[in-house]
XYZ file of C-alpha atoms in Angstrom:
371
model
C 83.259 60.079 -2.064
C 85.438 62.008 -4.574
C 88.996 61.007 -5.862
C 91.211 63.490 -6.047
C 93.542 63.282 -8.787
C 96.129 65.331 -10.904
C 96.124 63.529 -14.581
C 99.813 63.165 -15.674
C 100.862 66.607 -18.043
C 102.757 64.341 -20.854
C 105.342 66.596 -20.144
C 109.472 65.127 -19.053
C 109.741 68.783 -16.993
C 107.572 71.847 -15.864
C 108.026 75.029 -13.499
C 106.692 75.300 -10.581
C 105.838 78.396 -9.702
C 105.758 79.620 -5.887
C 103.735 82.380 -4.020
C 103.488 83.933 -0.846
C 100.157 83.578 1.001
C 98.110 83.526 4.253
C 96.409 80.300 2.891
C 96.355 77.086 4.848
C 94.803 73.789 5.133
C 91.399 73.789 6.222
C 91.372 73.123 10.269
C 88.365 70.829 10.309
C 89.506 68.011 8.273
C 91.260 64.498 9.349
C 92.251 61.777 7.683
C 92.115 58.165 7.717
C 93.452 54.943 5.666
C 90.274 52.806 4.553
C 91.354 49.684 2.195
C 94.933 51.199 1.747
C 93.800 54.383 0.440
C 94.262 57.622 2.729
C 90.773 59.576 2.781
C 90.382 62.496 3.839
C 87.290 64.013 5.811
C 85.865 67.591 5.823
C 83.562 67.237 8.714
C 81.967 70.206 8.776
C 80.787 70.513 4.579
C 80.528 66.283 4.833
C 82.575 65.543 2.178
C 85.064 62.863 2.059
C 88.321 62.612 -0.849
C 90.336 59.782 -1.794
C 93.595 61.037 -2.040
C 96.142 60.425 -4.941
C 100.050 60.782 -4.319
C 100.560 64.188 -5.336
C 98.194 65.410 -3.440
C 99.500 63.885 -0.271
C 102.845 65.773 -0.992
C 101.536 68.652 -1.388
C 99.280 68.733 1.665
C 102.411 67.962 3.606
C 104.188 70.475 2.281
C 101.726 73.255 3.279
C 101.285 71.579 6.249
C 104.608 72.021 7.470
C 105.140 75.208 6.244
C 106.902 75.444 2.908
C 106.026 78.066 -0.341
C 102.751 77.217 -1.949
C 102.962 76.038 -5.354
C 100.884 77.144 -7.757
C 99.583 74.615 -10.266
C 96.815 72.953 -10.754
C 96.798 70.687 -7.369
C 96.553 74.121 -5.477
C 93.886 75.165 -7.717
C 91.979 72.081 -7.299
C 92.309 71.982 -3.525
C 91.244 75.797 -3.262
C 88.001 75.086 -5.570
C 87.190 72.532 -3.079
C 87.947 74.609 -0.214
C 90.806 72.463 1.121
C 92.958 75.428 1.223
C 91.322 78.527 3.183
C 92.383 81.649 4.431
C 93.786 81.350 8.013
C 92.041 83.067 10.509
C 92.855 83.349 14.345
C 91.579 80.701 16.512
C 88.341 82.018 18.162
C 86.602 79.170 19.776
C 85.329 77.837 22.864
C 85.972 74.566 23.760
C 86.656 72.731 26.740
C 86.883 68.909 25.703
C 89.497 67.631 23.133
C 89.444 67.244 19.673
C 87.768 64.102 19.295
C 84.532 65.579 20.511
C 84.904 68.470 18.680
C 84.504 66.572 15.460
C 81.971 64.573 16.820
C 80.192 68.269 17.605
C 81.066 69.698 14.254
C 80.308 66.733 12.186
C 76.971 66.016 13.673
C 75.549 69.584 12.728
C 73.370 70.157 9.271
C 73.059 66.713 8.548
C 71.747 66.640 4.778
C 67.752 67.023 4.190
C 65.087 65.447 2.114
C 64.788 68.091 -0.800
C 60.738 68.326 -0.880
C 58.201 71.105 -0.692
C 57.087 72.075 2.394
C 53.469 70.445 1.548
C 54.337 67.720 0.979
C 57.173 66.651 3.463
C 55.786 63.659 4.536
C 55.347 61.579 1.447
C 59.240 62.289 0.495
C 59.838 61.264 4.223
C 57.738 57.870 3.750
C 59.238 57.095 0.453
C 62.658 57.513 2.135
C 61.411 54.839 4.650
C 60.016 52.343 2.192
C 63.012 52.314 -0.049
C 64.686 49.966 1.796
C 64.069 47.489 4.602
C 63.539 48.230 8.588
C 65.976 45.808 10.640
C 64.779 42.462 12.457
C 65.174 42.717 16.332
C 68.016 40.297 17.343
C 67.520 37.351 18.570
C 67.520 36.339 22.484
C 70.377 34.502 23.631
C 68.602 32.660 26.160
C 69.766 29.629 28.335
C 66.582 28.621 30.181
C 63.083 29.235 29.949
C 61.462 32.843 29.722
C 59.973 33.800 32.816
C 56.362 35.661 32.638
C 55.911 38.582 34.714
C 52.743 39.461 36.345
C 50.470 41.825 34.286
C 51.271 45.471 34.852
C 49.259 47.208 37.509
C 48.105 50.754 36.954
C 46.770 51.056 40.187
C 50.233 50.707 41.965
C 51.682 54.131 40.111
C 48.375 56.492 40.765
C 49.139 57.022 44.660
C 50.919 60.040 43.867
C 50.709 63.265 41.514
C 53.204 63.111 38.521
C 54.529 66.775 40.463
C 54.900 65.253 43.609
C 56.714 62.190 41.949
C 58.831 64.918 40.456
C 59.528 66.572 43.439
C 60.700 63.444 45.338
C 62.868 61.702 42.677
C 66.504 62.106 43.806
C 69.788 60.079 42.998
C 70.341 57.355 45.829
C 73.338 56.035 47.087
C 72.321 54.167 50.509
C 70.569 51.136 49.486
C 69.222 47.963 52.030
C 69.442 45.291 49.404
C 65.868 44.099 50.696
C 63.578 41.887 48.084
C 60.936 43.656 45.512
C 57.952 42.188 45.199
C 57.309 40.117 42.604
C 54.293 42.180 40.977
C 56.065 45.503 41.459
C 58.963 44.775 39.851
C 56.896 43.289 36.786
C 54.601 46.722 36.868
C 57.586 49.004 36.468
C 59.929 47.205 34.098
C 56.900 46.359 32.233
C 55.297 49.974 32.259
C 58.898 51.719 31.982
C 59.979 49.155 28.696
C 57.326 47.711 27.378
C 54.758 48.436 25.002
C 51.718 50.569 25.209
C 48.168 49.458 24.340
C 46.717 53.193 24.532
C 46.034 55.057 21.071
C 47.961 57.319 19.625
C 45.009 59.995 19.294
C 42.508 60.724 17.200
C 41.934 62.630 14.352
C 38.354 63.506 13.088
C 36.642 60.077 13.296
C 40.044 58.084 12.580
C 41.371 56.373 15.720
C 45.072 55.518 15.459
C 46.370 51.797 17.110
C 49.558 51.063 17.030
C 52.409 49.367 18.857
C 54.412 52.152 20.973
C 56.188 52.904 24.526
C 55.534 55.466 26.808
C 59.024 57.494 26.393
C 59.441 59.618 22.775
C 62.356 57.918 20.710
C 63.468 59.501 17.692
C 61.931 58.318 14.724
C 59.911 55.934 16.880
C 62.533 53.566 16.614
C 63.483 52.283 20.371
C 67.090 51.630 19.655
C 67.696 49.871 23.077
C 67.645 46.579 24.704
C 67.489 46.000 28.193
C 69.401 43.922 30.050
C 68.258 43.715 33.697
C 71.061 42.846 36.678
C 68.528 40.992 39.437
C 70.090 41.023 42.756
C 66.933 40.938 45.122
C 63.501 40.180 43.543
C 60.820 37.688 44.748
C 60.698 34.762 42.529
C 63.872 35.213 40.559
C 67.431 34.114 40.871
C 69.690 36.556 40.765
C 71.396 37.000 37.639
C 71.532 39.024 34.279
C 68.534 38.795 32.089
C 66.786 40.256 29.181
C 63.493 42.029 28.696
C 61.271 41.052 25.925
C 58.783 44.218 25.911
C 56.658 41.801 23.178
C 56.100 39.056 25.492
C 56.523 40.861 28.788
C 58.800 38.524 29.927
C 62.612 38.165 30.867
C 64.729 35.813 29.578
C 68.068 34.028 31.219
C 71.062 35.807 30.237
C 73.515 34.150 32.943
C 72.382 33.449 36.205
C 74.570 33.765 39.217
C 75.987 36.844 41.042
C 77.948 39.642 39.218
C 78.014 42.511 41.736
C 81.563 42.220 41.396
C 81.658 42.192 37.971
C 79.262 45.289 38.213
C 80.889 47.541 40.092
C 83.927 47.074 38.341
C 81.993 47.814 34.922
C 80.809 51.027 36.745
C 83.686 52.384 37.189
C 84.357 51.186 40.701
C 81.045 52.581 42.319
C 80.699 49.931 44.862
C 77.223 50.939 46.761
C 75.612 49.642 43.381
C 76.001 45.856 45.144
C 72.949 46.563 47.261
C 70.657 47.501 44.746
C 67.691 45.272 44.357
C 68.615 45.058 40.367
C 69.490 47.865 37.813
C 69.356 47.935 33.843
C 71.929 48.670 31.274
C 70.801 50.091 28.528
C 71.954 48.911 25.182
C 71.809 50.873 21.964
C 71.103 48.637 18.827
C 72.486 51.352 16.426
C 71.256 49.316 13.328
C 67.922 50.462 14.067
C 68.830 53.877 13.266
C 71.131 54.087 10.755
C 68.621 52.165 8.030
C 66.667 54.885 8.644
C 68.809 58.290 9.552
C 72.387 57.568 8.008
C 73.801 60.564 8.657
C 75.215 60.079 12.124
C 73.921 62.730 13.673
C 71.469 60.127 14.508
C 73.891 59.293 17.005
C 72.868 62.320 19.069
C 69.640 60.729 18.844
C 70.347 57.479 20.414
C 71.679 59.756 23.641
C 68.688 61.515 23.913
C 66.891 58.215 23.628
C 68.535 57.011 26.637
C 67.351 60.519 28.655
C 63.688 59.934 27.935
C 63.843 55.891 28.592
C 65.695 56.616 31.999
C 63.734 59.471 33.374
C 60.647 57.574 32.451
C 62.111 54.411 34.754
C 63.419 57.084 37.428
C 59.707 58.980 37.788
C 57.918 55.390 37.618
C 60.263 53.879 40.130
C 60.097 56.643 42.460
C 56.157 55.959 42.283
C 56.339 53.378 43.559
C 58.416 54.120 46.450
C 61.779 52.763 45.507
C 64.919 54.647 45.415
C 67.175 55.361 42.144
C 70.784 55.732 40.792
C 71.614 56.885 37.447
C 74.790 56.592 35.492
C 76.786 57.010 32.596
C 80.032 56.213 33.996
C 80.468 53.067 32.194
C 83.728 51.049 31.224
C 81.988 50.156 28.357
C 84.931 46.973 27.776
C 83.761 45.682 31.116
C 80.203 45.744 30.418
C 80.543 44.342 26.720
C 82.329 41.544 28.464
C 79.627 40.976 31.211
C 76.884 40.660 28.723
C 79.057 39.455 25.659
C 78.495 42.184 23.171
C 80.683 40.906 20.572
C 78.911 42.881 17.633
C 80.178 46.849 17.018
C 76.339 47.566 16.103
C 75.299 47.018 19.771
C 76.920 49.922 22.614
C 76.162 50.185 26.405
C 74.962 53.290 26.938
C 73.407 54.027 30.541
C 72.671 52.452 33.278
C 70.448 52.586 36.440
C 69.713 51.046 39.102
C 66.984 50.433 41.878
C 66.229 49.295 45.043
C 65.337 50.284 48.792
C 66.814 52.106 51.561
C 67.188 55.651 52.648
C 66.744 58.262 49.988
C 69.994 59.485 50.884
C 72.545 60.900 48.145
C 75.560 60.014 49.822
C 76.347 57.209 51.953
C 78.387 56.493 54.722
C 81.640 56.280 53.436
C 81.364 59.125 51.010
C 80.065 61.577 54.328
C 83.037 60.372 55.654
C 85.501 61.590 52.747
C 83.679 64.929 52.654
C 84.439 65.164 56.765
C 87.629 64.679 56.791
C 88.196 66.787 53.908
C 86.705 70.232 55.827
């Protein structure tokens, strides 16, 4: 971070001299007070200033308008392109400014400087210079329970096109039991770890820990917390997946389809699912290795290939699906106390059986009397 700083001229009185300009403070900057200093953030070159007195002034004063001085505070905020010519506002954007930043200031995140031969070794020495993160510990209150071994014959039925083909969003759901050893197949096969090789090369067989869905970085930011309303041999309640044990353990037992629907935003045909998943990011498994937060995007993306992986395997198998992001994340934090900034609700979907119908009863009934 620089510190931007005028030193004091020794001097008891000094001209200021003022000039007439189409200059003006950079638009994609904010600022921010961090440990009673003001900082202030270019987000699209990544730099951040500390800023001294004077400098506040004199950002206020172009800011609202007055004769730019000349001296050496102009200079110095021109040299570090601060100060800019102003142009007319040209683009496109339909959100608000918050998410422009977050577009702007996730772009050209800085790169390894290597030669293009040998990338990789600058990209493993980035990885061993410091230490990968532990996963957190379960907050369990009662014993894990083991799910049955996953079973590879219950998914091959159908092509992966025709799976494709037939995967919808559901909103008309019976709230009828899973079986036992189909719910373990597809939470196990959707979140848990595969024993397949990576692939081959020459002679040289690669083995190593992985799931079935790409993750950036192969990191797996996310833990799952599953919401078991209707499944043979459990109670209903929340729980959480442990893809190294292929188990679940009690999170809270009892029922929270109340709760639920509230955290998703009011959605209230999610109370006959047979259960659903959040998924939670664990955003310290990212950022030891990608600090720049355009990692964030990452996580996101993360979430798209872990759901549609659940959505295709569920559908498999027969069972309906319902995707969402509409999440009051408060609610949700609450429901599964996430009391740690480092962990996020992200998506959510849930699964069940019924009629693969997209909109049920009383939402037909909105769009009829609406004609």
């Amino acid at each position: 971070m620089k510190k931007i700083q005028l030193e004091k001229a020794g001097v008891q009185c000094q001209l200021q001299f003022f000039k007439k300009t189409d200059e003006v403070i950079k638009p994609s900057l904010f600022f921010f007070l961090k440990k009673g200093d003001l900082i202030l953030w270019d987000y699209e070159n990544h730099s951040q200033y500390k800023l001294d007195e004077p400098y506040i002034d004199r950002l206020i004063e172009i800011a609202s308008g007055k004769p730019i001085v000349e001296d050496d505070i102009t200079r110095h905020l021109r040299e570090e392109g601060l100060l800019v010519k102003e142009k007319e506002e040209t683009r496109e954007w339909g959100w608000d400014e918050l998410s422009w930043i977050f577009h702007q200031g996730t772009k050209n995140p800085p790169r390894l400087e290597s030669d293009a031969n040998n990338w990789f070794e600058a990209y493993l020495q980035n990885c061993q210079s410091k230490p990968s993160p532990k996963e957190a510990p379960s907050s369990s209150k009662g014993e894990a329970i083991s799910l049955a071994p996953i079973d590879k014959k219950l998914f091959q039925s159908k092509s992966l096109y025709e799976v494709c083909q037939e995967r919808m969003t559901s909103r008309t759901f019976s709230g009828e039991k899973i079986n036992f050893e189909v719910f373990s197949s597809l939470i196990g096969a959707t979140f848990g770890y595969s024993s397949a090789p990576w692939g081959k090369n020459g002679n040289y067989e690669i083995y190593a820990k992985h799931k079935v869905s790409p993750s950036a970085g192969g990191l797996h930011p996310f833990e799952f917390y599953i919401m078991v309303h209707h499944v043979e041999n459990i109670d209903p309640g929340i729980y959480k997946y442990d893809p190294q044990a292929h188990c679940l353990y009690p999170f809270e037992k009892g029922d929270f389809r109340e709760q639920l629907i509230h955290s998703l935003a009011g959605q209230n045909f999610v109370k006959d699912l047979s259960f659903g998943v959040f998924f939670v990011a664990d955003f310290s498994r990212v950022w030891w290795k990608y600090e720049h937060s355009r990692a964030y995007r990452q996580v996101l993306l993360d979430a798209g290939h872990q759901s549609q992986t659940c959505l295709l395997l569920a559908t498999s198998l027969g069972l309906l699906t319902w995707p969402t992001g509409a999440i009051q994340d408060k609610e949700v934090e609450k429901l599964l106390k996430i009391e740690n900034d480092k962990f996020s609700p992200i998506f959510f979907v849930g699964i069940g059986t019924g009629k693969p119908n997209s909109f049920n009863e009383e939402i037909i009934s909105i769009l009829k009397s609406n004609r």
